[in-house]
Amino acid sequence: MNRRLILGFLAFGAILALFLFVDERKENLSETIFWKESWASLEYTPPSEEWLKENDTFSKTAVRLQIYSTGWKENPLFSATIKDETSKEEYTYEGNFNVKNSFNDLSVLKTKIWEASTPEVLKTYSIDPANSPKIKLTNKNGSFKELAIGKKLTSDTNRVVCESDSKVIAPYYYILEKFKNPIESMRERQFINHSGGYVKSISFSSLGRTVLVENSAEKNQYGSYVNHWRRPSGGRIVLPPEIGNQWENQVKALRADLYPDDTNGPGFAFAKESSMTEPEAEIQVELSSGVSVSLKIFPVINWKERYYRPVIREFKGFFVEGPSFMSVESFGSFLNGATQVQNAKQWERPNQRIQ
């Protein structure tokens, strides 16, 4: 009797485990990898007004996203390029985490369905290659894939139906909904932004004077970098740690507070004209990854009763950004830090004089 009871419990446990396993893995088992590829660029084409009348809202701004390798084991750079509809000139800005995630999400594209497209299915899901929003992905060899976007999958609203290579597929919707947002959501506003590594040097030049600091950071026992700042300009000294770290934080605080094409922005014509004079200052920052960033700072402008400085940022060897605007307050804070660095005295390590 006991034996039968034990066997009964074991059988019931096996059936329960099988049920739970199958239920937990059902979604994963139904997914298929449609493609696996390392893309070098991504081009988004907005939908027609006709398509938008009856379908989900997508951005009306075309954009080209690119990825740049900065070296082995180093984080890549990303860019987002648009065309000004008035002048037909292209403007490029650094791409942020949304651009990075788009490349990551679209490198391995999974789908819940994979079947030949038919006119009936395309019509049902509002997929029209001439009018739908589209994404073109190109690898470094020039080979490409295209996605024409339609409506969400009827049986699973977390997925959207698309067409690619005459196939109907249904990737996750979150992968593509980034292209519903304004283009500014794809730009990195922080001028000096890096993950991993450290700031190797900061140089500020204005009105014939230059303030330069160098850093030889070392990792501590917790894996974090500890900075060691020195000032080669104006008499070579070792800087007090708090002064060097403060200036680093102030340069990292500099950001694009306004873009020409923001909702309340001045437009690209105004931005271009305000950045055609000689720059009044230049900031150069070298990162431990080897990436060098230059900021050209132009004379103050007034826009809607607020004061800004136009900025042109360059990632040397990669791309030059279009103009943007930083607030005079954040630049003033950076200038105060430069003055403290310039006036700093030799730092003496506690109980040990630095030679």
CSV table of C-alpha atoms in Angstrom, one decimal:
chain,number,residue,atom,x,y,z
A,1,MET,CA,0.0,0.0,0.0
A,2,ASN,CA,2.8,2.4,1.0
A,3,ARG,CA,4.6,1.5,-2.2
A,4,ARG,CA,1.6,2.3,-4.3
A,5,LEU,CA,1.1,5.6,-2.5
A,6,ILE,CA,4.7,6.6,-3.0
A,7,LEU,CA,4.5,5.7,-6.7
A,8,GLY,CA,1.3,7.8,-7.0
A,9,PHE,CA,3.0,10.8,-5.4
A,10,LEU,CA,6.0,10.4,-7.7
A,11,ALA,CA,3.8,10.2,-10.8
A,12,PHE,CA,1.8,13.2,-9.8
A,13,GLY,CA,5.0,15.2,-9.1
A,14,ALA,CA,6.3,14.2,-12.6
A,15,ILE,CA,3.1,15.3,-14.3
A,16,LEU,CA,3.1,18.6,-12.3
A,17,ALA,CA,6.7,19.3,-13.1
A,18,LEU,CA,6.2,18.6,-16.8
A,19,PHE,CA,3.1,20.8,-16.9
A,20,LEU,CA,5.0,23.7,-15.2
A,21,PHE,CA,8.0,23.3,-17.5
A,22,VAL,CA,6.0,23.3,-20.7
A,23,ASP,CA,4.0,26.2,-19.5
A,24,GLU,CA,7.1,28.2,-18.6
A,25,ARG,CA,8.9,27.5,-21.8
A,26,LYS,CA,5.9,27.8,-24.2
A,27,GLU,CA,6.7,31.3,-25.4
A,28,ASN,CA,10.4,30.5,-25.8
A,29,LEU,CA,9.7,27.3,-27.8
A,30,SER,CA,7.4,29.3,-30.1
A,31,GLU,CA,10.1,31.8,-31.0
A,32,THR,CA,12.4,31.5,-34.0
A,33,ILE,CA,15.5,33.5,-34.9
A,34,PHE,CA,14.8,35.2,-38.2
A,35,TRP,CA,18.2,36.7,-38.6
A,36,LYS,CA,21.5,37.1,-36.7
A,37,GLU,CA,23.8,39.8,-37.9
A,38,SER,CA,26.1,42.6,-36.8
A,39,TRP,CA,24.8,45.7,-38.4
A,40,ALA,CA,26.9,48.8,-39.2
A,41,SER,CA,24.0,51.2,-40.0
A,42,LEU,CA,20.3,51.6,-39.7
A,43,GLU,CA,18.1,53.9,-41.7
A,44,TYR,CA,14.5,54.7,-40.6
A,45,THR,CA,12.0,56.0,-43.2
A,46,PRO,CA,8.8,57.5,-41.8
A,47,PRO,CA,5.4,56.4,-42.9
A,48,SER,CA,3.2,58.4,-45.3
A,49,GLU,CA,0.5,60.7,-44.0
A,50,GLU,CA,-2.0,58.3,-45.6
A,51,TRP,CA,-0.7,55.4,-43.5
A,52,LEU,CA,-0.7,57.4,-40.3
A,53,LYS,CA,-4.4,58.3,-40.7
A,54,GLU,CA,-5.4,54.7,-39.9
A,55,ASN,CA,-2.4,53.4,-37.9
A,56,ASP,CA,-0.1,53.8,-35.0
A,57,THR,CA,1.8,57.1,-34.7
A,58,PHE,CA,5.5,56.8,-35.8
A,59,SER,CA,8.1,59.6,-36.0
A,60,LYS,CA,7.9,61.8,-39.1
A,61,THR,CA,11.6,62.4,-39.2
A,62,ALA,CA,13.9,60.1,-41.2
A,63,VAL,CA,17.1,59.2,-39.4
A,64,ARG,CA,20.3,57.2,-40.1
A,65,LEU,CA,22.0,55.5,-37.2
A,66,GLN,CA,25.6,54.3,-37.3
A,67,ILE,CA,28.0,52.4,-35.1
A,68,TYR,CA,31.8,53.1,-34.9
A,69,SER,CA,34.3,50.7,-33.4
A,70,THR,CA,36.8,52.5,-31.1
A,71,GLY,CA,39.1,49.6,-30.5
A,72,TRP,CA,39.3,46.1,-29.2
A,73,LYS,CA,37.3,45.6,-26.0
A,74,GLU,CA,36.3,49.3,-26.0
A,75,ASN,CA,32.8,50.5,-26.1
A,76,PRO,CA,31.7,51.7,-29.6
A,77,LEU,CA,30.4,55.2,-30.5
A,78,PHE,CA,27.0,55.7,-32.1
A,79,SER,CA,25.6,58.5,-34.2
A,80,ALA,CA,22.2,59.8,-35.4
A,81,THR,CA,22.0,61.8,-38.6
A,82,ILE,CA,19.0,63.7,-39.9
A,83,LYS,CA,18.4,66.0,-42.9
A,84,ASP,CA,17.1,69.6,-42.4
A,85,GLU,CA,14.1,69.8,-44.7
A,86,THR,CA,14.6,73.5,-45.3
A,87,SER,CA,18.3,73.5,-46.3
A,88,LYS,CA,18.6,69.8,-47.2
A,89,GLU,CA,21.9,69.7,-45.1
A,90,GLU,CA,22.6,66.7,-42.9
A,91,TYR,CA,23.4,67.1,-39.2
A,92,THR,CA,24.9,64.4,-37.1
A,93,TYR,CA,24.8,64.0,-33.3
A,94,GLU,CA,26.1,61.4,-30.9
A,95,GLY,CA,23.6,58.6,-30.4
A,96,ASN,CA,22.6,57.5,-26.9
A,97,PHE,CA,21.5,54.3,-25.2
A,98,ASN,CA,18.4,54.2,-27.4
A,99,VAL,CA,20.6,53.9,-30.5
A,100,LYS,CA,22.8,51.3,-28.8
A,101,ASN,CA,19.7,49.3,-27.8
A,102,SER,CA,18.3,49.4,-31.4
A,103,PHE,CA,21.5,47.8,-32.7
A,104,ASN,CA,21.5,45.2,-30.0
A,105,ASP,CA,17.9,44.4,-30.3
A,106,LEU,CA,18.0,44.1,-34.1
A,107,SER,CA,21.2,42.1,-34.3
A,108,VAL,CA,19.4,38.9,-33.3
A,109,LEU,CA,15.8,39.3,-34.5
A,110,LYS,CA,13.3,36.7,-33.1
A,111,THR,CA,9.8,36.2,-34.4
A,112,LYS,CA,6.7,34.3,-33.2
A,113,ILE,CA,5.6,33.6,-36.8
A,114,TRP,CA,7.5,33.1,-40.0
A,115,GLU,CA,5.5,32.5,-43.2
A,116,ALA,CA,5.3,33.7,-46.8
A,117,SER,CA,3.5,37.0,-47.1
A,118,THR,CA,0.3,37.3,-49.0
A,119,PRO,CA,-1.7,40.4,-50.2
A,120,GLU,CA,-4.5,39.5,-47.8
A,121,VAL,CA,-2.2,39.3,-44.8
A,122,LEU,CA,-0.3,42.5,-45.7
A,123,LYS,CA,-3.6,44.4,-46.1
A,124,THR,CA,-4.9,43.0,-42.8
A,125,TYR,CA,-1.9,44.3,-40.9
A,126,SER,CA,-1.5,47.6,-42.9
A,127,ILE,CA,1.8,46.6,-44.4
A,128,ASP,CA,2.5,48.6,-47.5
A,129,PRO,CA,6.1,48.9,-48.7
A,130,ALA,CA,5.2,52.3,-50.3
A,131,ASN,CA,3.6,53.8,-47.2
A,132,SER,CA,4.6,51.9,-44.1
A,133,PRO,CA,7.4,53.0,-41.8
A,134,LYS,CA,10.5,51.1,-42.8
A,135,ILE,CA,13.9,50.2,-41.4
A,136,LYS,CA,16.9,49.3,-43.5
A,137,LEU,CA,19.8,47.6,-41.8
A,138,THR,CA,23.2,47.3,-43.5
A,139,ASN,CA,26.3,45.4,-42.5
A,140,LYS,CA,29.9,46.4,-43.0
A,141,ASN,CA,30.0,44.4,-46.3
A,142,GLY,CA,27.0,46.3,-47.8
A,143,SER,CA,24.5,43.5,-47.5
A,144,PHE,CA,21.2,44.7,-46.1
A,145,LYS,CA,17.7,43.7,-44.8
A,146,GLU,CA,14.5,45.8,-44.7
A,147,LEU,CA,11.6,45.7,-42.4
A,148,ALA,CA,8.2,47.2,-43.4
A,149,ILE,CA,6.2,47.8,-40.2
A,150,GLY,CA,2.5,47.1,-39.8
A,151,LYS,CA,0.0,46.6,-36.9
A,152,LYS,CA,0.4,44.6,-33.7
A,153,LEU,CA,-0.2,40.9,-33.8
A,154,THR,CA,-3.8,40.2,-33.1
A,155,SER,CA,-3.1,37.3,-30.8
A,156,ASP,CA,-0.2,39.0,-28.9
A,157,THR,CA,-0.2,42.8,-28.7
A,158,ASN,CA,3.4,42.7,-27.4
A,159,ARG,CA,4.4,41.9,-31.0
A,160,VAL,CA,4.1,43.8,-34.3
A,161,VAL,CA,3.7,42.3,-37.7
A,162,CYS,CA,6.4,43.2,-40.3
A,163,GLU,CA,7.4,42.1,-43.7
A,164,SER,CA,11.0,41.2,-44.7
A,165,ASP,CA,12.3,39.2,-47.7
A,166,SER,CA,8.6,38.4,-48.7
A,167,LYS,CA,8.1,36.9,-45.2
A,168,VAL,CA,5.7,37.9,-42.6
A,169,ILE,CA,7.2,38.0,-39.1
A,170,ALA,CA,6.2,39.3,-35.6
A,171,PRO,CA,9.1,40.6,-33.5
A,172,TYR,CA,8.6,42.3,-30.2
A,173,TYR,CA,7.0,45.7,-30.5
A,174,TYR,CA,9.3,47.4,-28.0
A,175,ILE,CA,12.2,46.9,-30.4
A,176,LEU,CA,10.5,49.2,-33.0
A,177,GLU,CA,8.5,51.6,-30.8
A,178,LYS,CA,11.7,53.7,-30.2
A,179,PHE,CA,11.0,55.1,-33.7
A,180,LYS,CA,7.7,56.6,-32.4
A,181,ASN,CA,9.6,59.2,-30.3
A,182,PRO,CA,11.1,62.6,-31.2
A,183,ILE,CA,14.5,62.4,-32.7
A,184,GLU,CA,16.0,64.1,-29.6
A,185,SER,CA,15.3,60.9,-27.6
A,186,MET,CA,18.1,59.3,-29.6
A,187,ARG,CA,20.8,61.9,-29.0
A,188,GLU,CA,23.3,62.0,-26.2
A,189,ARG,CA,23.0,65.4,-24.6
A,190,GLN,CA,26.0,65.0,-22.2
A,191,PHE,CA,29.1,66.2,-24.1
A,192,ILE,CA,31.5,64.0,-22.2
A,193,ASN,CA,29.9,60.7,-21.6
A,194,HIS,CA,31.7,57.4,-21.3
A,195,SER,CA,31.1,54.0,-19.5
A,196,GLY,CA,34.2,52.3,-18.2
A,197,GLY,CA,37.7,53.7,-18.3
A,198,TYR,CA,38.5,57.2,-17.1
A,199,VAL,CA,39.2,60.8,-18.3
A,200,LYS,CA,42.9,60.9,-19.2
A,201,SER,CA,43.3,64.6,-19.8
A,202,ILE,CA,41.3,67.9,-19.9
A,203,SER,CA,42.5,71.0,-21.8
A,204,PHE,CA,40.9,74.4,-21.8
A,205,SER,CA,42.1,77.2,-24.2
A,206,SER,CA,40.7,80.7,-24.3
A,207,LEU,CA,42.1,84.2,-25.0
A,208,GLY,CA,45.6,82.9,-25.4
A,209,ARG,CA,45.8,80.9,-22.1
A,210,THR,CA,45.7,77.2,-21.7
A,211,VAL,CA,44.9,75.1,-18.6
A,212,LEU,CA,45.8,71.5,-18.9
A,213,VAL,CA,45.4,68.6,-16.5
A,214,GLU,CA,46.6,65.0,-16.9
A,215,ASN,CA,45.4,61.9,-15.1
A,216,SER,CA,47.1,58.6,-14.4
A,217,ALA,CA,44.2,56.7,-12.8
A,218,GLU,CA,44.6,53.4,-11.0
A,219,LYS,CA,42.1,50.7,-10.0
A,220,ASN,CA,41.6,50.1,-6.3
A,221,GLN,CA,40.7,46.9,-4.6
A,222,TYR,CA,37.1,47.4,-5.5
A,223,GLY,CA,37.7,47.7,-9.2
A,224,SER,CA,37.0,51.5,-9.3
A,225,TYR,CA,39.4,54.0,-10.8
A,226,VAL,CA,41.2,56.4,-8.4
A,227,ASN,CA,42.4,59.6,-10.1
A,228,HIS,CA,45.9,61.1,-9.8
A,229,TRP,CA,45.8,64.6,-11.3
A,230,ARG,CA,48.7,66.8,-12.3
A,231,ARG,CA,49.0,70.2,-14.0
A,232,PRO,CA,51.7,70.5,-16.7
A,233,SER,CA,50.7,74.0,-17.6
A,234,GLY,CA,51.7,77.1,-15.6
A,235,GLY,CA,54.2,75.2,-13.6
A,236,ARG,CA,54.1,71.5,-13.3
A,237,ILE,CA,52.5,70.3,-10.0
A,238,VAL,CA,50.5,67.5,-8.5
A,239,LEU,CA,47.0,68.7,-8.0
A,240,PRO,CA,44.9,68.3,-4.8
A,241,PRO,CA,42.6,65.4,-5.6
A,242,GLU,CA,39.4,67.4,-4.9
A,243,ILE,CA,40.3,70.1,-7.4
A,244,GLY,CA,41.0,67.7,-10.2
A,245,ASN,CA,37.9,65.6,-9.5
A,246,GLN,CA,35.8,68.7,-9.3
A,247,TRP,CA,36.9,69.9,-12.7
A,248,GLU,CA,36.3,66.5,-14.1
A,249,ASN,CA,32.7,66.6,-12.7
A,250,GLN,CA,32.2,70.1,-14.2
A,251,VAL,CA,33.3,69.0,-17.6
A,252,LYS,CA,31.0,66.0,-17.4
A,253,ALA,CA,28.1,68.3,-16.5
A,254,LEU,CA,28.4,70.2,-19.8
A,255,ARG,CA,25.5,69.2,-22.0
A,256,ALA,CA,23.3,70.2,-25.0
A,257,ASP,CA,20.6,72.1,-23.2
A,258,LEU,CA,18.9,73.0,-26.5
A,259,TYR,CA,19.0,71.6,-30.0
A,260,PRO,CA,18.1,73.6,-33.1
A,261,ASP,CA,15.2,71.3,-33.9
A,262,ASP,CA,13.8,71.1,-30.3
A,263,THR,CA,10.2,72.0,-30.0
A,264,ASN,CA,11.2,75.5,-28.8
A,265,GLY,CA,14.5,75.5,-30.7
A,266,PRO,CA,15.7,78.3,-33.0
A,267,GLY,CA,16.1,76.1,-36.1
A,268,PHE,CA,19.2,75.0,-38.0
A,269,ALA,CA,19.6,78.3,-40.0
A,270,PHE,CA,20.0,80.3,-36.7
A,271,ALA,CA,22.2,77.7,-35.2
A,272,LYS,CA,24.5,77.5,-38.2
A,273,GLU,CA,24.8,81.3,-38.4
A,274,SER,CA,25.6,81.6,-34.7
A,275,SER,CA,28.4,79.1,-34.9
A,276,MET,CA,30.2,80.5,-38.0
A,277,THR,CA,32.2,83.1,-36.0
A,278,GLU,CA,35.6,82.3,-34.4
A,279,PRO,CA,35.1,80.2,-31.3
A,280,GLU,CA,35.9,82.0,-28.0
A,281,ALA,CA,37.1,78.8,-26.3
A,282,GLU,CA,37.9,75.2,-26.9
A,283,ILE,CA,37.8,72.2,-24.5
A,284,GLN,CA,39.6,69.0,-25.4
A,285,VAL,CA,39.1,65.8,-23.4
A,286,GLU,CA,41.0,62.6,-24.0
A,287,LEU,CA,39.5,59.3,-22.6
A,288,SER,CA,41.5,56.3,-21.6
A,289,SER,CA,39.8,54.4,-24.5
A,290,GLY,CA,41.8,56.6,-26.9
A,291,VAL,CA,38.7,58.6,-28.0
A,292,SER,CA,39.4,62.4,-28.1
A,293,VAL,CA,36.5,64.9,-27.9
A,294,SER,CA,36.7,68.5,-28.8
A,295,LEU,CA,34.2,71.2,-27.9
A,296,LYS,CA,34.4,74.6,-29.8
A,297,ILE,CA,32.5,77.2,-27.7
A,298,PHE,CA,31.1,80.3,-29.5
A,299,PRO,CA,29.9,83.7,-28.3
A,300,VAL,CA,26.8,84.0,-26.2
A,301,ILE,CA,23.4,84.2,-28.0
A,302,ASN,CA,19.9,85.1,-26.6
A,303,TRP,CA,17.0,82.8,-27.5
A,304,LYS,CA,13.6,83.4,-26.0
A,305,GLU,CA,15.1,85.4,-23.1
A,306,ARG,CA,17.6,82.8,-22.2
A,307,TYR,CA,21.4,82.9,-22.8
A,308,TYR,CA,23.3,80.1,-24.4
A,309,ARG,CA,26.6,79.3,-26.0
A,310,PRO,CA,26.6,77.5,-29.3
A,311,VAL,CA,28.8,74.4,-29.3
A,312,ILE,CA,30.3,72.3,-32.0
A,313,ARG,CA,31.5,68.9,-30.8
A,314,GLU,CA,33.9,66.6,-32.6
A,315,PHE,CA,34.8,63.0,-32.0
A,316,LYS,CA,38.2,63.2,-33.6
A,317,GLY,CA,38.6,60.6,-36.3
A,318,PHE,CA,34.9,59.7,-36.3
A,319,PHE,CA,32.5,62.5,-36.9
A,320,VAL,CA,31.7,66.2,-36.3
A,321,GLU,CA,28.4,67.1,-34.7
A,322,GLY,CA,25.9,69.8,-35.8
A,323,PRO,CA,25.5,72.9,-33.6
A,324,SER,CA,23.8,72.7,-30.2
A,325,PHE,CA,23.5,75.1,-27.3
A,326,MET,CA,24.8,74.9,-23.7
A,327,SER,CA,23.6,77.2,-20.9
A,328,VAL,CA,25.9,80.0,-19.8
A,329,GLU,CA,25.5,78.8,-16.2
A,330,SER,CA,27.0,75.4,-16.8
A,331,PHE,CA,29.9,76.9,-18.8
A,332,GLY,CA,30.4,79.5,-16.0
A,333,SER,CA,30.8,76.7,-13.5
A,334,PHE,CA,33.3,75.0,-15.7
A,335,LEU,CA,35.3,78.3,-16.0
A,336,ASN,CA,35.4,78.6,-12.2
A,337,GLY,CA,36.9,75.1,-12.0
A,338,ALA,CA,39.5,76.1,-14.6
A,339,THR,CA,40.5,79.1,-12.5
A,340,GLN,CA,40.9,76.8,-9.4
A,341,VAL,CA,43.1,74.4,-11.4
A,342,GLN,CA,45.2,77.3,-12.7
A,343,ASN,CA,45.7,78.8,-9.2
A,344,ALA,CA,46.2,75.5,-7.3
A,345,LYS,CA,49.3,74.9,-5.3
A,346,GLN,CA,51.4,71.8,-5.1
A,347,TRP,CA,49.5,69.0,-3.2
A,348,GLU,CA,51.3,67.4,-0.3
A,349,ARG,CA,50.2,63.8,0.5
A,350,PRO,CA,49.6,63.5,4.2
A,351,ASN,CA,52.8,62.7,6.0
A,352,GLN,CA,54.7,62.6,2.7
A,353,ARG,CA,55.8,65.4,0.5
A,354,ILE,CA,55.3,65.0,-3.3
A,355,GLN,CA,58.3,65.7,-5.3
